[in-house]
Coordinates of C-alpha atoms in Angstrom, one line a residue:
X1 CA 32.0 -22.7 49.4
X2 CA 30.9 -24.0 52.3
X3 CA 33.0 -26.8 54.3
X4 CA 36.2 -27.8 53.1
X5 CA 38.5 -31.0 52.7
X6 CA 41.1 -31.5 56.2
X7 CA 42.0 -35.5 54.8
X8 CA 43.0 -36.7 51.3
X9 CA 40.4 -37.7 48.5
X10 CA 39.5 -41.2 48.8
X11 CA 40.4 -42.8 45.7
X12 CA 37.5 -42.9 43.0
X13 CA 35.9 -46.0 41.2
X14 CA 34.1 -45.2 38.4
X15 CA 30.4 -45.1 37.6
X16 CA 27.8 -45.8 35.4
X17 CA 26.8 -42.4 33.5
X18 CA 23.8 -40.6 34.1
X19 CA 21.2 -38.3 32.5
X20 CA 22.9 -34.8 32.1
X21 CA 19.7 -33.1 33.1
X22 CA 18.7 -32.0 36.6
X23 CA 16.0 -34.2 36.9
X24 CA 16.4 -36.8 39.3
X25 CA 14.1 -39.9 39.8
X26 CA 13.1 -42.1 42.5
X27 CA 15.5 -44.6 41.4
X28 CA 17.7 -42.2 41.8
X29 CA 16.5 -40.7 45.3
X30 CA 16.5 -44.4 47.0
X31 CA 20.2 -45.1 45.8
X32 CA 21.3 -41.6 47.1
X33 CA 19.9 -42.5 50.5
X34 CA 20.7 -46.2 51.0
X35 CA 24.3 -45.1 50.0
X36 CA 24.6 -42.6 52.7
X37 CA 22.7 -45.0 55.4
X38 CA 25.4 -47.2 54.6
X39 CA 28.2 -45.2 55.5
X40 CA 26.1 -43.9 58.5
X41 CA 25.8 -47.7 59.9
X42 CA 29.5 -49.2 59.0
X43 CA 31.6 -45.8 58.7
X44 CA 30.8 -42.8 60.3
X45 CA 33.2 -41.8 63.2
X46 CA 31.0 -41.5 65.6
X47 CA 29.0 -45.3 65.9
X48 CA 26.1 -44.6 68.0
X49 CA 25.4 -41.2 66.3
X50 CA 25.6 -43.1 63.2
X51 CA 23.2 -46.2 63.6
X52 CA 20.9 -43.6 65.2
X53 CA 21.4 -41.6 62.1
X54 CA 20.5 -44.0 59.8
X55 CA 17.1 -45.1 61.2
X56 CA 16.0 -41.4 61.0
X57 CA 17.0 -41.5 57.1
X58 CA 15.1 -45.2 57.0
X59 CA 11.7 -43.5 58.4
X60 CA 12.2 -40.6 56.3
X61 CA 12.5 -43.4 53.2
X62 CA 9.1 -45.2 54.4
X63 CA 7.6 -41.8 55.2
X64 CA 8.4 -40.2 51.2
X65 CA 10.5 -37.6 53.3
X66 CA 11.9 -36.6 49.6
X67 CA 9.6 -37.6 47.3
X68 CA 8.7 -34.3 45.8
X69 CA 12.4 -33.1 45.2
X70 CA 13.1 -33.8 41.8
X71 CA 16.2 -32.1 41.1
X72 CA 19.7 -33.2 42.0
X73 CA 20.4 -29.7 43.8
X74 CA 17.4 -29.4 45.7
X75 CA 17.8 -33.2 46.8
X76 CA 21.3 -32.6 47.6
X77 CA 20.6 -29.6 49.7
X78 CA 17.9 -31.3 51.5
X79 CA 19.7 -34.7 52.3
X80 CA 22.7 -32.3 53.5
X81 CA 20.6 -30.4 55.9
X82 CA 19.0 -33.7 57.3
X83 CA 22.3 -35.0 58.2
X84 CA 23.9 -32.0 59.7
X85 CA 21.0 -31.0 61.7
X86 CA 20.6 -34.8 62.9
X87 CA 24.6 -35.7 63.4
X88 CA 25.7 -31.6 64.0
X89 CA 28.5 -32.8 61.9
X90 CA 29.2 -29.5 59.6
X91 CA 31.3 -31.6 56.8
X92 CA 29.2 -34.4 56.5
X93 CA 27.0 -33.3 53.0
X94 CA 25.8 -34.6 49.6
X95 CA 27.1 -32.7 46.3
X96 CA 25.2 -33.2 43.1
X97 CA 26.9 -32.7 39.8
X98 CA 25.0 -32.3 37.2
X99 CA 27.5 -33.6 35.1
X100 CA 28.4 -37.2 35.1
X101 CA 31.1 -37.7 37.8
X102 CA 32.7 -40.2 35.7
X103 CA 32.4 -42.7 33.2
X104 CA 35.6 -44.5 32.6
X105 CA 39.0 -44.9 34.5
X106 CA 40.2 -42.1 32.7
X107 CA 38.2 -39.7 34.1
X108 CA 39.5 -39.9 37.8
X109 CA 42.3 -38.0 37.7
X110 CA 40.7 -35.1 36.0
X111 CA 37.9 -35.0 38.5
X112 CA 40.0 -35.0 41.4
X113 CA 42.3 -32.4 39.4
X114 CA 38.9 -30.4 39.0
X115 CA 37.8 -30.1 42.5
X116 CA 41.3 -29.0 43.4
X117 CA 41.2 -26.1 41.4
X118 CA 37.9 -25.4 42.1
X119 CA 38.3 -25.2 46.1
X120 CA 42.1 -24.1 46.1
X121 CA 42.9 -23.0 42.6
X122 CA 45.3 -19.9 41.0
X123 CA 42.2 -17.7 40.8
X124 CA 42.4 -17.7 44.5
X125 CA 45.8 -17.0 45.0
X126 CA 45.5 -20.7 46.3
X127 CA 44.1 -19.0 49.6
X128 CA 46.6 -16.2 50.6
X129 CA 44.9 -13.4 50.3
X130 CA 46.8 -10.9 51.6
X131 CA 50.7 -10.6 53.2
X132 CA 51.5 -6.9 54.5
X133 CA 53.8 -5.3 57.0
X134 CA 51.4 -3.0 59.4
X135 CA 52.6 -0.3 62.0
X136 CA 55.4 -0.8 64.3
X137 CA 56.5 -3.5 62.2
X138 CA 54.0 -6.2 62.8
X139 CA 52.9 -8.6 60.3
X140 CA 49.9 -9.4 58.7
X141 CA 48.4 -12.6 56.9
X142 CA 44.9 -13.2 55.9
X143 CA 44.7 -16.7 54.6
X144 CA 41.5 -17.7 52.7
X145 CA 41.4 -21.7 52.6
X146 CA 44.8 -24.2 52.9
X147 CA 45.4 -25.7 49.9
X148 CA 47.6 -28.9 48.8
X149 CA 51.3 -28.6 49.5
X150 CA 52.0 -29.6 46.3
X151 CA 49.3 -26.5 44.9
X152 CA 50.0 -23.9 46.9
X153 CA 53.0 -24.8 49.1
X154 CA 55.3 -22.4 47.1
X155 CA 52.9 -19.4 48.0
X156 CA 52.9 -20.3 52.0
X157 CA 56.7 -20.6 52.2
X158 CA 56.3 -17.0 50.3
X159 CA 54.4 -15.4 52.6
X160 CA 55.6 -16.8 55.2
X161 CA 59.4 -15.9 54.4
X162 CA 58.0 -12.4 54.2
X163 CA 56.8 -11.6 57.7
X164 CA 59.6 -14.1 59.3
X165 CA 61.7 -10.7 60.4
X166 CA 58.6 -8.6 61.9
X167 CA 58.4 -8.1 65.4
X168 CA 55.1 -9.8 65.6
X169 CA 52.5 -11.6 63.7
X170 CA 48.5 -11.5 62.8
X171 CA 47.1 -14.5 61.7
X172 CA 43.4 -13.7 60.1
X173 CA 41.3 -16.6 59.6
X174 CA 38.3 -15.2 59.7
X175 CA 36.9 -16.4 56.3
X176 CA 38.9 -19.4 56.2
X177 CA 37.1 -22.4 56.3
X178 CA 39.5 -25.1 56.1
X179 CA 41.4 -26.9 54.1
X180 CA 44.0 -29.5 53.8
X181 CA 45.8 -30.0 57.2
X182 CA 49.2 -30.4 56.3
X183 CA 49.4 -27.1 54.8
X184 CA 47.8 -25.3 58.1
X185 CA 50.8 -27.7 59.9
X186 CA 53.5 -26.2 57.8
X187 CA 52.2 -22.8 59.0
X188 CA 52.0 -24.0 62.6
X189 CA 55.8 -25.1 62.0
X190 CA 57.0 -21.8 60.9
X191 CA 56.1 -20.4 64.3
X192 CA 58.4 -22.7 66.5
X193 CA 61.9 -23.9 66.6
X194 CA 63.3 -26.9 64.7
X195 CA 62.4 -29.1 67.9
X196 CA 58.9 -31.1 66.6
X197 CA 55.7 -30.1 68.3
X198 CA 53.5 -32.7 68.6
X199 CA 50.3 -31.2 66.3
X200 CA 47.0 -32.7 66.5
X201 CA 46.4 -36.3 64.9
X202 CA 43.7 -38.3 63.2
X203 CA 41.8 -41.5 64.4
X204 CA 40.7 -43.4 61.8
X205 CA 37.4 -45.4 63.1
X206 CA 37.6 -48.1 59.9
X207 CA 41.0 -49.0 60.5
X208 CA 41.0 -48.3 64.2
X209 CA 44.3 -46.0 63.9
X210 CA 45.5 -42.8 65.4
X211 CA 48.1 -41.1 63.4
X212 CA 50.1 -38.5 65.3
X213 CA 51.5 -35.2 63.5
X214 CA 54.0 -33.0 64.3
X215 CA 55.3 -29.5 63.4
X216 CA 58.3 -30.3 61.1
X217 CA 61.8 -29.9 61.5
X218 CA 62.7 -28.4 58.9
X219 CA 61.3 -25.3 57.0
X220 CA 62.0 -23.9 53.4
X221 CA 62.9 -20.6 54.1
X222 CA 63.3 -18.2 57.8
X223 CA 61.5 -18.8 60.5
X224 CA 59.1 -16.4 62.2
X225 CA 60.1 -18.8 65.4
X226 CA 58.9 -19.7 68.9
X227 CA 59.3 -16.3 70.9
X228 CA 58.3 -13.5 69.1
X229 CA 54.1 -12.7 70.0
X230 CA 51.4 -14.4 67.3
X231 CA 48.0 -13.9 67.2
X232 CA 45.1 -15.5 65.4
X233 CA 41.5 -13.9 64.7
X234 CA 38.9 -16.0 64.1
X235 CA 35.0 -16.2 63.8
X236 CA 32.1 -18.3 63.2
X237 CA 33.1 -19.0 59.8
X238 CA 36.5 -20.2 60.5
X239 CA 36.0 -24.0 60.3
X240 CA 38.0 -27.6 59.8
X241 CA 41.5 -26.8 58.6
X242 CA 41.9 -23.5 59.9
X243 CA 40.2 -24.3 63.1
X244 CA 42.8 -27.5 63.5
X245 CA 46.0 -24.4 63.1
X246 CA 44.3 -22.4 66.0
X247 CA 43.5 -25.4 68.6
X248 CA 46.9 -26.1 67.8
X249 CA 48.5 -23.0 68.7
X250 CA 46.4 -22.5 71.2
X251 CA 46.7 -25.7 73.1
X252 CA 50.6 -25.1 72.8
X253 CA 50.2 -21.7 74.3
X254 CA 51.6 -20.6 71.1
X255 CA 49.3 -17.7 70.2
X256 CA 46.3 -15.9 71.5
X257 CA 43.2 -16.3 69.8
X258 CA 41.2 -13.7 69.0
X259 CA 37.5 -13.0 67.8
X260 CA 34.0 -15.4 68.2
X261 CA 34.5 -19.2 69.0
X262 CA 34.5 -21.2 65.4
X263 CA 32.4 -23.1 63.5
X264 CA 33.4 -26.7 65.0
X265 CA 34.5 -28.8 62.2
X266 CA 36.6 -31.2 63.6
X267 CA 36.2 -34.7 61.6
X268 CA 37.9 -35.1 58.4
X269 CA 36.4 -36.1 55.3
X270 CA 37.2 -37.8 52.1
X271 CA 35.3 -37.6 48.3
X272 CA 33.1 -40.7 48.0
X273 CA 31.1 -41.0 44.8
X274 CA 27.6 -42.9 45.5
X275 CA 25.6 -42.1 42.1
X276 CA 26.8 -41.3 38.9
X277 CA 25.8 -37.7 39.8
X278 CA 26.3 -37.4 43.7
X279 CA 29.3 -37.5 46.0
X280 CA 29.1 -38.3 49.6
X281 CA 31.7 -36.0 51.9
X282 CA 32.4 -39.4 54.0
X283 CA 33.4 -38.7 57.6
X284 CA 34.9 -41.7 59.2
X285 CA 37.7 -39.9 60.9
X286 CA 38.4 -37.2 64.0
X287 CA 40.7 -35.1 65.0
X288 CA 42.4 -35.8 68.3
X289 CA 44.9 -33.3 70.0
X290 CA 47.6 -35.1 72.2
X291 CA 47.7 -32.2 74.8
X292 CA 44.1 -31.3 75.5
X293 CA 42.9 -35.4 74.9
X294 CA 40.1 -33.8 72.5
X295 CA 39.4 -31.5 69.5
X296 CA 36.6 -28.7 68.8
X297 CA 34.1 -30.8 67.0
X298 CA 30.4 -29.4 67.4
X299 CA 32.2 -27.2 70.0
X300 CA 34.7 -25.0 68.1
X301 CA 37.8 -23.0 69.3
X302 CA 36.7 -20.9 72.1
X303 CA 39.2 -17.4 72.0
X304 CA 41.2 -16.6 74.4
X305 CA 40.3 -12.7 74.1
X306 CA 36.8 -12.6 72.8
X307 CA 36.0 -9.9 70.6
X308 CA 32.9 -9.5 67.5
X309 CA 34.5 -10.8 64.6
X310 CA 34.7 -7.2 62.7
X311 CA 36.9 -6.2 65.5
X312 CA 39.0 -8.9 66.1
X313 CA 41.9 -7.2 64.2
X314 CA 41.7 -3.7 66.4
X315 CA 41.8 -6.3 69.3
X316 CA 44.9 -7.5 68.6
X317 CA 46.3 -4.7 67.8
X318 CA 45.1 -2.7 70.9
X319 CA 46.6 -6.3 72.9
X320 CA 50.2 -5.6 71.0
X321 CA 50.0 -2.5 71.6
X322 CA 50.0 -3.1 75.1
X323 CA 52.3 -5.4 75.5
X324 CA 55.2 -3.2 73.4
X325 CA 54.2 -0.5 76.0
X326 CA 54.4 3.2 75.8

């Protein structure tokens, strides 16, 4: 799993069905890459980067750029390496399935219900991997991915509830690489008071919006609250969603951040099916933090104690350890 979903899934049309087989033609190719020069031109967040985009993937259509991929994977893989090494956008990407997206209305909800489980399902404890009271009565969470509230809601307010009474608290994102944002907000919300936190928001270049978010008022369960010490470990793999709940903290002097500067995911991105076979992970959004005027895209979240990622835990613990004193 590579990059993972901060917005909501745009809403799926259905498509005309497609060979089973992992042979892809030309047809196939040139639809694939007019589709994505498309959203490039009239959608992507960023305009200029976009248009100038779009006339690299037009010379590489003239030019037979990927002509002799054949297979959906290997095409997908190539067009998704194109755009992030020509936009550095890291959730921008092309996903073949090798079996038909979908051929009626019927079969939207069960794809969308699919990917769900498939990024932020049971089998992955829907992304808390572990919850655990370490020495002098510090607490410990190692979250994997945020999932949908209405997923894995039930196991955050879980965890959470457990390590509301330590002393203080580790937050290890170190293999998270994103998520859904509301869920990293209800996190964010645990850690302050009922007073809202203004959290970072979305602009939304298509309909020309920004959409402000806040910490909420009102938790299910304790509190850890606003004074007690937090601390977040993060490294090059820590990306989108998880990267949105550190800026945050960070930028409301909130935490200290601990480990290598992240991956810089900062533009959401929505499902949009372009083939039969291929989705397109459509960027048209950014994230935009009300204190700091900006977000980590292309940038990431620089720590505020830098440390190799394999020692980012022994970091924090050594900083706590201080501050406690003898």
């Amino acid at each position: 799993m590579r990059r993972f979903i901060l917005a909501a899934f745009l809403s799926l049309t259905p498509l005309p069905a497609f060979a089973q087989g992992a042979e892809i033609t030309a047809n196939d190719r040139s639809e694939v890459i007019e589709a994505v020069i498309t959203h490039l031109e009239t959608h992507y967040v960023d305009m200029a980067v976009g248009k100038s985009t779009a006339a690299k993937f037009r010379e590489d259509l003239a030019d037979g750029h990927f002509d002799a991929l054949t297979t959906g994977h290997a095409f997908s893989d190539a067009v998704t390496d194109r755009l992030q090494a020509l936009t550095g956008d890291g959730h921008l990407n092309v996903e073949y399935f090798e079996k038909p997206i979908m051929q009626d209305d019927s079969d939207e909800d069960a794809f969308n219900a699919e990917q769900m489980e498939r990024w932020y399902g049971s089998h992955i404890n829907f992304g808390v991997e572990s919850v655990k009271r370490l020495d002098s009565n510090i607490g410990y969470l190692d979250l994997r991915v945020f999932p949908p509230v209405e997923m894995g809601g039930d196991t955050f307010v879980a965890a959470m509830n457990v390590v509301a009474n330590m002393d203080a608290l580790i937050i290890d994102l170190r293999e998270n690489g994103g998520g859904i944002g509301d869920t990293a907000d209800l996190v964010a919300s645990y850690l302050f008071g009922p007073d809202r936190q203004q959290l970072t928001g979305i602009y939304d270049r298509p309909s020309d919006t920004l959409t402000q978010r806040f910490s909420q008022a009102y938790v299910p369960g304790a509190r850890f609250g606003p004074d007690k010490p937090v601390y977040v470990l993060i490294s090059k793999k820590t990306f989108s969603a998880a990267e949105a709940l550190a800026y945050n903290l960070q930028a409301l002097d909130r935490a200290e951040i601990v480990g290598e500067t992240s991956g810089g995911g900062a533009h959401p991105f929505d499902y949009q099916p372009i083939h039969s076979n291929f989705v397109l992970w459509s960027v048209t959004a950014k994230s935009v933090n009300p204190i700091t005027g900006g977000n980590w895209q292309s940038v990431g979240v620089k720590p505020d104690i830098k440390a190799p990622a394999d020692a980012a835990l022994d970091r924090a613990l050594e900083d706590l350890s201080r501050l406690s004193g003898p």
